[in-house]
């Protein structure tokens, strides 16, 4: 399998997202989750579009080309941010629901579970 520079840019973008997601280990609150989700989407947007501008040859290597590259990607940023917020909220709230449900079952008296 051939690995190209574009793969390195993509891996760097995913690594940045994973690093930002690591902040959720300390304390998971809705505000902290939203901040991390938006920050991770923003990091991916900035890193990946820099890779597009610098390496794909679609935009001139000028200030105008740089701006045009990022402006063209704004609809993807909006979609990515929304999907990260919604998808992450579903996953984290689902996990929290199951964790609490399991915890509550552990606290039930043995006679209540037998019936």
The first five atom37 places (N, CA, C, CB, O) and aatype in JSON, in Angstrom:
{
  "aatype": [20, 20, 20, 20, 20, 20, 20, 20, 20, 20, 20, 20, 20, 20, 20, 20, 20, 20, 20, 20, 20, 20, 20, 20, 20, 20, 20, 20, 20, 20, 20, 20, 20, 20, 20, 20, 20, 20, 20, 20, 20, 20, 20, 20, 20, 20, 20, 20, 20, 20, 20, 20, 20, 20, 20, 20, 20, 20, 20, 20, 20, 20, 20, 20, 20, 20, 20, 20, 20, 20, 20, 20, 20, 20, 20, 20, 20, 20, 20, 20, 20, 20, 20, 20, 20, 20, 20, 20, 20, 20, 20, 20, 20, 20, 20, 20, 20, 20, 20, 20, 20, 20, 20, 20, 20, 20, 20, 20, 20, 20, 20, 20, 20, 20, 20],
  "atom_mask": [
    [1, 1, 1, 1, 1],
    [1, 1, 1, 1, 1],
    [1, 1, 1, 1, 1],
    [1, 1, 1, 1, 1],
    [1, 1, 1, 1, 1],
    [1, 1, 1, 1, 1],
    [1, 1, 1, 1, 1],
    [1, 1, 1, 1, 1],
    [1, 1, 1, 1, 1],
    [1, 1, 1, 1, 1],
    [1, 1, 1, 1, 1],
    [1, 1, 1, 1, 1],
    [1, 1, 1, 1, 1],
    [1, 1, 1, 1, 1],
    [1, 1, 1, 1, 1],
    [1, 1, 1, 1, 1],
    [1, 1, 1, 1, 1],
    [1, 1, 1, 1, 1],
    [1, 1, 1, 1, 1],
    [1, 1, 1, 1, 1],
    [1, 1, 1, 1, 1],
    [1, 1, 1, 1, 1],
    [1, 1, 1, 1, 1],
    [1, 1, 1, 1, 1],
    [1, 1, 1, 1, 1],
    [1, 1, 1, 1, 1],
    [1, 1, 1, 1, 1],
    [1, 1, 1, 1, 1],
    [1, 1, 1, 1, 1],
    [1, 1, 1, 1, 1],
    [1, 1, 1, 1, 1],
    [1, 1, 1, 1, 1],
    [1, 1, 1, 1, 1],
    [1, 1, 1, 1, 1],
    [1, 1, 1, 1, 1],
    [1, 1, 1, 1, 1],
    [1, 1, 1, 1, 1],
    [1, 1, 1, 1, 1],
    [1, 1, 1, 1, 1],
    [1, 1, 1, 1, 1],
    [1, 1, 1, 1, 1],
    [1, 1, 1, 1, 1],
    [1, 1, 1, 1, 1],
    [1, 1, 1, 1, 1],
    [1, 1, 1, 1, 1],
    [1, 1, 1, 1, 1],
    [1, 1, 1, 1, 1],
    [1, 1, 1, 1, 1],
    [1, 1, 1, 1, 1],
    [1, 1, 1, 1, 1],
    [1, 1, 1, 1, 1],
    [1, 1, 1, 1, 1],
    [1, 1, 1, 1, 1],
    [1, 1, 1, 1, 1],
    [1, 1, 1, 1, 1],
    [1, 1, 1, 1, 1],
    [1, 1, 1, 1, 1],
    [1, 1, 1, 1, 1],
    [1, 1, 1, 1, 1],
    [1, 1, 1, 1, 1],
    [1, 1, 1, 1, 1],
    [1, 1, 1, 1, 1],
    [1, 1, 1, 1, 1],
    [1, 1, 1, 1, 1],
    [1, 1, 1, 1, 1],
    [1, 1, 1, 1, 1],
    [1, 1, 1, 1, 1],
    [1, 1, 1, 1, 1],
    [1, 1, 1, 1, 1],
    [1, 1, 1, 1, 1],
    [1, 1, 1, 1, 1],
    [1, 1, 1, 1, 1],
    [1, 1, 1, 1, 1],
    [1, 1, 1, 1, 1],
    [1, 1, 1, 1, 1],
    [1, 1, 1, 1, 1],
    [1, 1, 1, 1, 1],
    [1, 1, 1, 1, 1],
    [1, 1, 1, 1, 1],
    [1, 1, 1, 1, 1],
    [1, 1, 1, 1, 1],
    [1, 1, 1, 1, 1],
    [1, 1, 1, 1, 1],
    [1, 1, 1, 1, 1],
    [1, 1, 1, 1, 1],
    [1, 1, 1, 1, 1],
    [1, 1, 1, 1, 1],
    [1, 1, 1, 1, 1],
    [1, 1, 1, 1, 1],
    [1, 1, 1, 1, 1],
    [1, 1, 1, 1, 1],
    [1, 1, 1, 1, 1],
    [1, 1, 1, 1, 1],
    [1, 1, 1, 1, 1],
    [1, 1, 1, 1, 1],
    [1, 1, 1, 1, 1],
    [1, 1, 1, 1, 1],
    [1, 1, 1, 1, 1],
    [1, 1, 1, 1, 1],
    [1, 1, 1, 1, 1],
    [1, 1, 1, 1, 1],
    [1, 1, 1, 1, 1],
    [1, 1, 1, 1, 1],
    [1, 1, 1, 1, 1],
    [1, 1, 1, 1, 1],
    [1, 1, 1, 1, 1],
    [1, 1, 1, 1, 1],
    [1, 1, 1, 1, 1],
    [1, 1, 1, 1, 1],
    [1, 1, 1, 1, 1],
    [1, 1, 1, 1, 1],
    [1, 1, 1, 1, 1],
    [1, 1, 1, 1, 1],
    [1, 1, 1, 1, 1],
    [1, 1, 1, 1, 1]
  ],
  "atom_positions": [
    [[0.84, -1.17, 0.0], [0.0, 0.0, 0.0], [0.89, 1.24, 0.0], [-0.96, 0.0, 1.21], [1.8, 1.37, 0.81]],
    [[0.61, 2.11, -0.89], [1.39, 3.34, -1.0], [0.81, 4.41, -0.07], [1.42, 3.84, -2.46], [-0.39, 4.67, -0.08]],
    [[1.67, 5.01, 0.73], [1.25, 6.08, 1.62], [1.78, 7.4, 1.06], [1.76, 5.83, 3.09], [2.98, 7.52, 0.79]],
    [[0.91, 8.35, 0.89], [1.28, 9.64, 0.32], [1.15, 10.73, 1.37], [0.41, 9.96, -0.89], [0.67, 10.5, 2.47]],
    [[1.59, 11.92, 1.01], [1.56, 13.04, 1.94], [0.13, 13.36, 2.37], [2.21, 14.27, 1.31], [-0.1, 13.79, 3.5]],
    [[-0.83, 13.16, 1.48], [-2.23, 13.42, 1.82], [-2.71, 12.55, 2.97], [-3.11, 13.2, 0.62], [-3.55, 12.97, 3.77]],
    [[-2.18, 11.33, 3.04], [-2.53, 10.45, 4.16], [-1.99, 11.02, 5.46], [-1.98, 9.03, 3.93], [-2.64, 10.96, 6.5]],
    [[-0.79, 11.58, 5.4], [-0.19, 12.17, 6.61], [-1.02, 13.36, 7.09], [1.27, 12.61, 6.33], [-1.21, 13.53, 8.3]],
    [[-1.52, 14.17, 6.17], [-2.36, 15.31, 6.55], [-3.64, 14.81, 7.21], [-2.7, 16.18, 5.31], [-4.06, 15.34, 8.23]],
    [[-4.25, 13.79, 6.62], [-5.48, 13.23, 7.17], [-5.22, 12.64, 8.55], [-6.06, 12.17, 6.24], [-6.01, 12.84, 9.47]],
    [[-4.12, 11.92, 8.7], [-3.78, 11.34, 10.01], [-3.52, 12.43, 11.04], [-2.56, 10.44, 9.89], [-3.91, 12.3, 12.19]],
    [[-2.86, 13.52, 10.63], [-2.63, 14.63, 11.55], [-3.95, 15.25, 11.98], [-1.73, 15.71, 10.89], [-4.12, 15.6, 13.15]],
    [[-4.9, 15.38, 11.05], [-6.2, 15.94, 11.39], [-6.95, 15.04, 12.37], [-7.05, 16.15, 10.12], [-7.55, 15.52, 13.33]],
    [[-6.91, 13.72, 12.13], [-7.57, 12.79, 13.05], [-6.86, 12.76, 14.41], [-7.6, 11.38, 12.44], [-7.51, 12.63, 15.44]],
    [[-5.54, 12.86, 14.41], [-4.79, 12.89, 15.67], [-5.18, 14.12, 16.48], [-3.27, 12.88, 15.4], [-5.32, 14.03, 17.7]],
    [[-5.34, 15.25, 15.82], [-5.76, 16.46, 16.53], [-7.15, 16.28, 17.13], [-5.76, 17.68, 15.57], [-7.4, 16.69, 18.27]],
    [[-8.04, 15.65, 16.37], [-9.39, 15.39, 16.89], [-9.34, 14.46, 18.1], [-10.28, 14.79, 15.8], [-10.04, 14.68, 19.08]],
    [[-8.52, 13.42, 18.03], [-8.4, 12.48, 19.14], [-7.81, 13.16, 20.37], [-7.53, 11.27, 18.74], [-8.26, 12.92, 21.49]],
    [[-6.82, 14.01, 20.16], [-6.21, 14.73, 21.28], [-7.24, 15.63, 21.96], [-5.01, 15.57, 20.78], [-7.32, 15.68, 23.19]],
    [[-8.03, 16.34, 21.16], [-9.07, 17.21, 21.72], [-10.12, 16.36, 22.45], [-9.74, 18.06, 20.6], [-10.59, 16.74, 23.52]],
    [[-10.49, 15.23, 21.87], [-11.46, 14.34, 22.53], [-10.97, 13.81, 23.86], [-11.78, 13.19, 21.63], [-11.77, 13.48, 24.73]],
    [[-9.65, 13.73, 24.02], [-9.08, 13.28, 25.29], [-9.45, 14.16, 26.46], [-7.59, 13.21, 25.18], [-9.43, 13.71, 27.61]],
    [[-9.78, 15.42, 26.2], [-10.19, 16.31, 27.28], [-11.52, 15.9, 27.9], [-10.28, 17.75, 26.77], [-11.86, 16.33, 29.0]],
    [[-12.27, 15.07, 27.21], [-13.56, 14.61, 27.75], [-13.37, 13.56, 28.84], [-14.43, 14.04, 26.63], [-14.3, 13.28, 29.6]],
    [[-12.17, 12.97, 28.91], [-11.93, 11.98, 29.96], [-11.93, 12.6, 31.34], [-10.6, 11.27, 29.72], [-12.33, 11.96, 32.31]],
    [[-11.48, 13.84, 31.43], [-11.39, 14.51, 32.73], [-12.77, 14.81, 33.31], [-10.59, 15.81, 32.59], [-13.02, 14.59, 34.5]],
    [[-13.64, 15.32, 32.47], [-14.97, 15.71, 32.95], [-15.88, 15.8, 31.74], [-14.93, 17.08, 33.74], [-15.62, 16.56, 30.81]],
    [[-16.93, 15.02, 31.74], [-17.87, 15.04, 30.62], [-19.13, 15.79, 31.05], [-18.22, 13.6, 30.15], [-19.94, 15.28, 31.82]],
    [[-19.26, 16.98, 30.52], [-20.47, 17.77, 30.74], [-20.96, 18.21, 29.36], [-20.21, 19.02, 31.69], [-20.19, 18.21, 28.4]],
    [[-22.23, 18.59, 29.25], [-22.73, 19.03, 27.94], [-21.93, 20.2, 27.35], [-24.18, 19.43, 28.06], [-21.66, 20.22, 26.15]],
    [[-21.55, 21.15, 28.18], [-20.79, 22.3, 27.69], [-19.4, 21.88, 27.23], [-20.69, 23.38, 28.78], [-18.92, 22.32, 26.19]],
    [[-18.76, 21.04, 28.01], [-17.42, 20.56, 27.65], [-17.49, 19.72, 26.37], [-16.8, 19.72, 28.81], [-16.63, 19.84, 25.5]],
    [[-18.51, 18.88, 26.26], [-18.69, 18.08, 25.05], [-18.86, 18.97, 23.83], [-19.89, 17.15, 25.2], [-18.21, 18.76, 22.81]],
    [[-19.74, 19.97, 23.93], [-19.97, 20.87, 22.8], [-18.69, 21.6, 22.4], [-21.08, 21.88, 23.13], [-18.4, 21.74, 21.22]],
    [[-17.94, 22.06, 23.38], [-16.67, 22.74, 23.1], [-15.68, 21.84, 22.4], [-16.07, 23.27, 24.37], [-15.02, 22.25, 21.45]],
    [[-15.57, 20.61, 22.87], [-14.65, 19.66, 22.24], [-15.11, 19.27, 20.85], [-14.5, 18.41, 23.12], [-14.29, 19.13, 19.94]],
    [[-16.4, 19.09, 20.67], [-16.92, 18.72, 19.35], [-16.65, 19.81, 18.33], [-18.43, 18.43, 19.43], [-16.21, 19.53, 17.21]],
    [[-16.91, 21.06, 18.7], [-16.67, 22.17, 17.78], [-15.17, 22.35, 17.55], [-17.28, 23.48, 18.33], [-14.74, 22.61, 16.43]],
    [[-14.38, 22.22, 18.59], [-12.92, 22.34, 18.45], [-12.35, 21.25, 17.56], [-12.24, 22.3, 19.82], [-11.47, 21.51, 16.73]],
    [[-12.82, 20.03, 17.72], [-12.32, 18.92, 16.9], [-12.71, 19.11, 15.44], [-12.86, 17.58, 17.43], [-11.9, 18.87, 14.55]],
    [[-13.94, 19.53, 15.19], [-14.37, 19.79, 13.81], [-13.56, 20.93, 13.2], [-15.87, 20.13, 13.76], [-13.19, 20.88, 12.02]],
    [[-13.29, 21.94, 13.99], [-12.5, 23.08, 13.51], [-11.07, 22.66, 13.2], [-12.51, 24.21, 14.55], [-10.52, 23.06, 12.18]],
    [[-10.47, 21.87, 14.07], [-9.11, 21.39, 13.83], [-9.05, 20.58, 12.54], [-8.61, 20.55, 15.01], [-8.14, 20.77, 11.73]],
    [[-10.0, 19.69, 12.36], [-10.02, 18.89, 11.14], [-10.18, 19.78, 9.91], [-11.15, 17.85, 11.19], [-9.49, 19.6, 8.91]],
    [[-11.08, 20.74, 9.99], [-11.31, 21.67, 8.89], [-10.03, 22.42, 8.53], [-12.43, 22.66, 9.25], [-9.65, 22.49, 7.36]],
    [[-9.38, 22.98, 9.53], [-8.17, 23.78, 9.28], [-7.03, 22.94, 8.71], [-7.71, 24.46, 10.56], [-6.38, 23.34, 7.75]],
    [[-6.79, 21.78, 9.29], [-5.67, 20.94, 8.86], [-5.93, 20.34, 7.49], [-5.41, 19.83, 9.88], [-5.07, 20.39, 6.61]],
    [[-7.1, 19.76, 7.3], [-7.38, 19.08, 6.03], [-7.44, 20.07, 4.86], [-8.69, 18.31, 6.12], [-6.96, 19.76, 3.77]],
    [[-8.0, 21.23, 5.07], [-8.08, 22.2, 3.98], [-6.73, 22.85, 3.69], [-9.09, 23.27, 4.3], [-6.48, 23.27, 2.56]],
    [[-5.87, 22.93, 4.68], [-4.5, 23.36, 4.4], [-3.83, 22.34, 3.47], [-3.69, 23.51, 5.72], [-3.12, 22.72, 2.54]],
    [[-4.07, 21.07, 3.73], [-3.53, 20.03, 2.87], [-4.06, 20.12, 1.45], [-3.86, 18.67, 3.43], [-3.31, 19.9, 0.49]],
    [[-5.34, 20.44, 1.31], [-5.92, 20.61, -0.03], [-5.26, 21.79, -0.73], [-7.46, 20.82, 0.06], [-4.88, 21.68, -1.9]],
    [[-5.13, 22.9, -0.02], [-4.54, 24.1, -0.63], [-3.09, 23.87, -1.03], [-4.64, 25.28, 0.33], [-2.66, 24.27, -2.11]],
    [[-2.33, 23.24, -0.15], [-0.9, 23.11, -0.4], [-0.56, 22.02, -1.41], [-0.18, 22.83, 0.9], [0.43, 22.13, -2.13]],
    [[-1.38, 20.96, -1.47], [-0.95, 19.81, -2.25], [-1.77, 19.37, -3.43], [-0.84, 18.73, -1.38], [-1.28, 18.6, -4.26]],
    [[-2.99, 19.8, -3.55], [-3.83, 19.27, -4.61], [-3.73, 20.05, -5.91], [-5.26, 19.25, -4.16], [-4.11, 19.53, -6.96]],
    [[-3.23, 21.26, -5.87], [-3.1, 22.04, -7.08], [-4.4, 22.63, -7.59], [-2.5, 21.22, -8.14], [-4.46, 23.12, -8.71]],
    [[-5.43, 22.58, -6.78], [-6.73, 23.13, -7.19], [-6.78, 24.64, -7.01], [-7.86, 22.48, -6.38], [-7.54, 25.33, -7.69]],
    [[-5.96, 25.15, -6.11], [-5.96, 26.57, -5.79], [-4.54, 27.1, -5.91], [-6.53, 26.83, -4.36], [-3.59, 26.39, -5.59]],
    [[-4.4, 28.33, -6.38], [-3.05, 28.9, -6.47], [-2.45, 29.09, -5.07], [-3.07, 30.24, -7.23], [-3.18, 29.31, -4.1]],
    [[-1.15, 29.02, -4.99], [-0.47, 29.2, -3.7], [-0.25, 30.68, -3.42], [0.88, 28.45, -3.68], [0.87, 31.18, -3.32]],
    [[-1.37, 31.35, -3.31], [-1.4, 32.78, -2.98], [-2.38, 32.98, -1.84], [-1.8, 33.64, -4.23], [-3.09, 32.05, -1.45]],
    [[-2.42, 34.18, -1.32], [-3.37, 34.48, -0.25], [-4.8, 34.29, -0.76], [-3.17, 35.93, 0.27], [-5.66, 33.78, -0.03]],
    [[-5.06, 34.7, -1.98], [-6.39, 34.57, -2.56], [-6.77, 33.09, -2.73], [-6.46, 35.29, -3.91], [-7.91, 32.7, -2.47]],
    [[-5.82, 32.29, -3.17], [-6.07, 30.86, -3.32], [-6.33, 30.18, -1.98], [-4.9, 30.18, -4.02], [-7.18, 29.3, -1.87]],
    [[-5.58, 30.61, -0.97], [-5.75, 30.09, 0.39], [-7.15, 30.39, 0.9], [-4.69, 30.69, 1.34], [-7.84, 29.5, 1.4]],
    [[-7.56, 31.64, 0.75], [-8.9, 32.05, 1.21], [-9.97, 31.33, 0.41], [-9.07, 33.58, 1.09], [-10.96, 30.86, 0.97]],
    [[-9.79, 31.23, -0.91], [-10.77, 30.55, -1.76], [-10.94, 29.09, -1.36], [-10.36, 30.65, -3.23], [-12.05, 28.57, -1.37]],
    [[-9.84, 28.43, -1.0], [-9.89, 27.02, -0.58], [-10.76, 26.86, 0.67], [-8.48, 26.49, -0.31], [-11.61, 25.98, 0.74]],
    [[-10.53, 27.72, 1.66], [-11.29, 27.62, 2.91], [-12.75, 28.04, 2.73], [-10.64, 28.47, 3.99], [-13.64, 27.45, 3.32]],
    [[-12.98, 29.06, 1.92], [-14.36, 29.5, 1.67], [-15.16, 28.4, 0.97], [-14.38, 30.8, 0.83], [-16.32, 28.16, 1.29]],
    [[-14.52, 27.74, 0.01], [-15.21, 26.66, -0.71], [-15.55, 25.5, 0.21], [-14.34, 26.16, -1.87], [-16.49, 24.75, -0.06]],
    [[-14.81, 25.34, 1.28], [-15.02, 24.21, 2.19], [-15.99, 24.53, 3.33], [-13.71, 23.77, 2.77], [-16.32, 23.64, 4.11]],
    [[-16.46, 25.76, 3.45], [-17.34, 26.13, 4.56], [-18.61, 25.28, 4.65], [-17.73, 27.58, 4.42], [-18.99, 24.92, 5.77]],
    [[-19.27, 24.93, 3.55], [-20.46, 24.07, 3.69], [-20.11, 22.71, 4.32], [-21.11, 23.84, 2.33], [-20.92, 22.15, 5.07]],
    [[-18.93, 22.18, 4.03], [-18.51, 20.91, 4.63], [-18.22, 21.08, 6.11], [-17.27, 20.36, 3.9], [-18.48, 20.17, 6.91]],
    [[-17.69, 22.23, 6.48], [-17.42, 22.5, 7.89], [-18.71, 22.53, 8.69], [-16.66, 23.83, 8.05], [-18.79, 21.96, 9.77]],
    [[-19.71, 23.2, 8.15], [-21.01, 23.27, 8.84], [-21.59, 21.87, 9.03], [-22.01, 24.17, 8.04], [-22.04, 21.52, 10.12]],
    [[-21.57, 21.07, 7.96], [-22.11, 19.72, 8.03], [-21.31, 18.86, 8.99], [-22.13, 19.08, 6.64], [-21.88, 18.1, 9.77]],
    [[-19.99, 18.97, 8.93], [-19.13, 18.19, 9.81], [-19.37, 18.55, 11.28], [-17.66, 18.42, 9.45], [-19.45, 17.67, 12.13]],
    [[-19.47, 19.84, 11.55], [-19.7, 20.28, 12.94], [-21.04, 19.79, 13.47], [-19.63, 21.81, 13.03], [-21.13, 19.29, 14.59]],
    [[-22.08, 19.93, 12.65], [-23.4, 19.48, 13.08], [-23.44, 17.97, 13.28], [-24.46, 19.89, 12.07], [-24.02, 17.48, 14.25]],
    [[-22.84, 17.23, 12.37], [-22.86, 15.77, 12.5], [-22.03, 15.32, 13.7], [-22.34, 15.1, 11.22], [-22.38, 14.34, 14.36]],
    [[-20.95, 16.01, 13.99], [-20.15, 15.68, 15.18], [-20.94, 15.95, 16.45], [-18.83, 16.48, 15.19], [-20.94, 15.14, 17.37]],
    [[-21.62, 17.08, 16.49], [-22.44, 17.41, 17.67], [-23.58, 16.42, 17.86], [-22.99, 18.83, 17.55], [-23.77, 15.89, 18.95]],
    [[-24.34, 16.17, 16.8], [-25.5, 15.29, 16.91], [-25.07, 13.84, 17.14], [-26.38, 15.39, 15.64], [-25.56, 13.18, 18.05]],
    [[-24.16, 13.36, 16.31], [-23.7, 11.97, 16.45], [-23.04, 11.72, 17.79], [-22.74, 11.62, 15.35], [-23.3, 10.7, 18.44]],
    [[-22.19, 12.64, 18.21], [-21.53, 12.49, 19.5], [-22.52, 12.56, 20.66], [-20.48, 13.56, 19.67], [-22.4, 11.81, 21.62]],
    [[-23.48, 13.46, 20.55], [-24.5, 13.56, 21.61], [-25.29, 12.27, 21.74], [-25.45, 14.73, 21.34], [-25.58, 11.82, 22.84]],
    [[-25.65, 11.68, 20.6], [-26.39, 10.4, 20.63], [-25.53, 9.32, 21.27], [-26.8, 9.98, 19.2], [-26.01, 8.57, 22.13]],
    [[-24.28, 9.23, 20.87], [-23.4, 8.19, 21.42], [-23.12, 8.38, 22.91], [-22.09, 8.16, 20.65], [-23.21, 7.44, 23.69]],
    [[-22.78, 9.61, 23.3], [-22.47, 9.85, 24.71], [-23.71, 9.73, 25.59], [-21.86, 11.23, 24.88], [-23.62, 9.17, 26.69]],
    [[-24.85, 10.23, 25.14], [-26.06, 10.1, 25.96], [-26.52, 8.65, 26.01], [-27.18, 11.0, 25.41], [-27.02, 8.2, 27.04]],
    [[-26.37, 7.92, 24.91], [-26.7, 6.49, 24.93], [-25.82, 5.72, 25.9], [-26.57, 5.9, 23.54], [-26.29, 4.86, 26.64]],
    [[-24.53, 6.03, 25.88], [-23.61, 5.39, 26.82], [-23.99, 5.72, 28.25], [-22.16, 5.83, 26.53], [-24.02, 4.84, 29.11]],
    [[-24.27, 6.99, 28.52], [-24.62, 7.4, 29.88], [-25.92, 6.74, 30.33], [-24.76, 8.94, 29.95], [-26.03, 6.32, 31.49]],
    [[-26.89, 6.63, 29.44], [-28.15, 5.95, 29.76], [-27.89, 4.49, 30.14], [-29.11, 6.03, 28.56], [-28.39, 4.02, 31.16]],
    [[-27.11, 3.8, 29.32], [-26.82, 2.39, 29.61], [-26.0, 2.22, 30.88], [-26.09, 1.74, 28.44], [-26.21, 1.28, 31.65]],
    [[-25.06, 3.13, 31.11], [-24.24, 3.07, 32.33], [-25.1, 3.25, 33.57], [-23.13, 4.15, 32.3], [-24.95, 2.51, 34.54]],
    [[-26.0, 4.2, 33.53], [-26.87, 4.44, 34.69], [-27.85, 3.28, 34.89], [-27.65, 5.75, 34.52], [-28.13, 2.89, 36.02]],
    [[-28.35, 2.76, 33.79], [-29.28, 1.62, 33.87], [-28.59, 0.42, 34.5], [-29.82, 1.25, 32.47], [-29.15, -0.25, 35.37]],
    [[-27.36, 0.15, 34.07], [-26.6, -0.96, 34.63], [-26.3, -0.7, 36.11], [-25.28, -1.16, 33.84], [-26.38, -1.62, 36.93]],
    [[-25.96, 0.52, 36.44], [-25.66, 0.88, 37.83], [-26.9, 0.7, 38.69], [-25.14, 2.33, 37.92], [-26.81, 0.18, 39.81]],
    [[-28.07, 1.13, 38.2], [-29.31, 1.0, 38.96], [-29.67, -0.47, 39.18], [-30.45, 1.72, 38.24], [-30.17, -0.83, 40.24]],
    [[-29.42, -1.33, 38.18], [-29.71, -2.76, 38.35], [-28.81, -3.38, 39.4], [-29.54, -3.5, 37.02], [-29.21, -4.29, 40.12]],
    [[-27.59, -2.87, 39.5], [-26.66, -3.39, 40.5], [-27.13, -3.02, 41.91], [-25.25, -2.85, 40.26], [-26.82, -3.73, 42.87]],
    [[-27.87, -1.93, 42.04], [-28.34, -1.48, 43.35], [-29.65, -2.12, 43.78], [-28.48, 0.0, 43.34], [-30.02, -2.03, 44.96]],
    [[-30.38, -2.75, 42.84], [-31.65, -3.39, 43.18], [-31.41, -4.54, 44.17], [-32.35, -3.9, 41.9], [-30.41, -5.25, 44.07]],
    [[-32.34, -4.71, 45.12], [-32.22, -5.88, 45.99], [-32.38, -7.18, 45.19], [-33.27, -5.8, 47.12], [-33.07, -7.2, 44.18]],
    [[-31.75, -8.23, 45.65], [-31.79, -9.52, 44.95], [-33.22, -10.04, 44.81], [-30.93, -10.55, 45.7], [-33.55, -10.67, 43.8]],
    [[-34.09, -9.78, 45.8], [-35.47, -10.29, 45.73], [-36.26, -9.58, 44.63], [-36.19, -10.09, 47.09], [-37.12, -10.19, 44.0]],
    [[-35.97, -8.33, 44.39], [-36.69, -7.59, 43.34], [-36.29, -8.12, 41.97], [-36.4, -6.07, 43.42], [-37.13, -8.16, 41.06]],
    [[-35.05, -8.53, 41.79], [-34.6, -9.07, 40.5], [-35.16, -10.46, 40.26], [-33.08, -9.1, 40.44], [-35.38, -10.84, 39.12]],
    [[-35.38, -11.22, 41.31], [-35.85, -12.6, 41.18], [-37.32, -12.63, 40.73], [-35.68, -13.35, 42.52], [-37.76, -13.59, 40.1]],
    [[-38.07, -11.61, 41.07], [-39.5, -11.59, 40.72], [-39.66, -11.12, 39.36], [-40.31, -10.73, 41.64], [-40.78, -11.03, 38.86]]
  ]
}
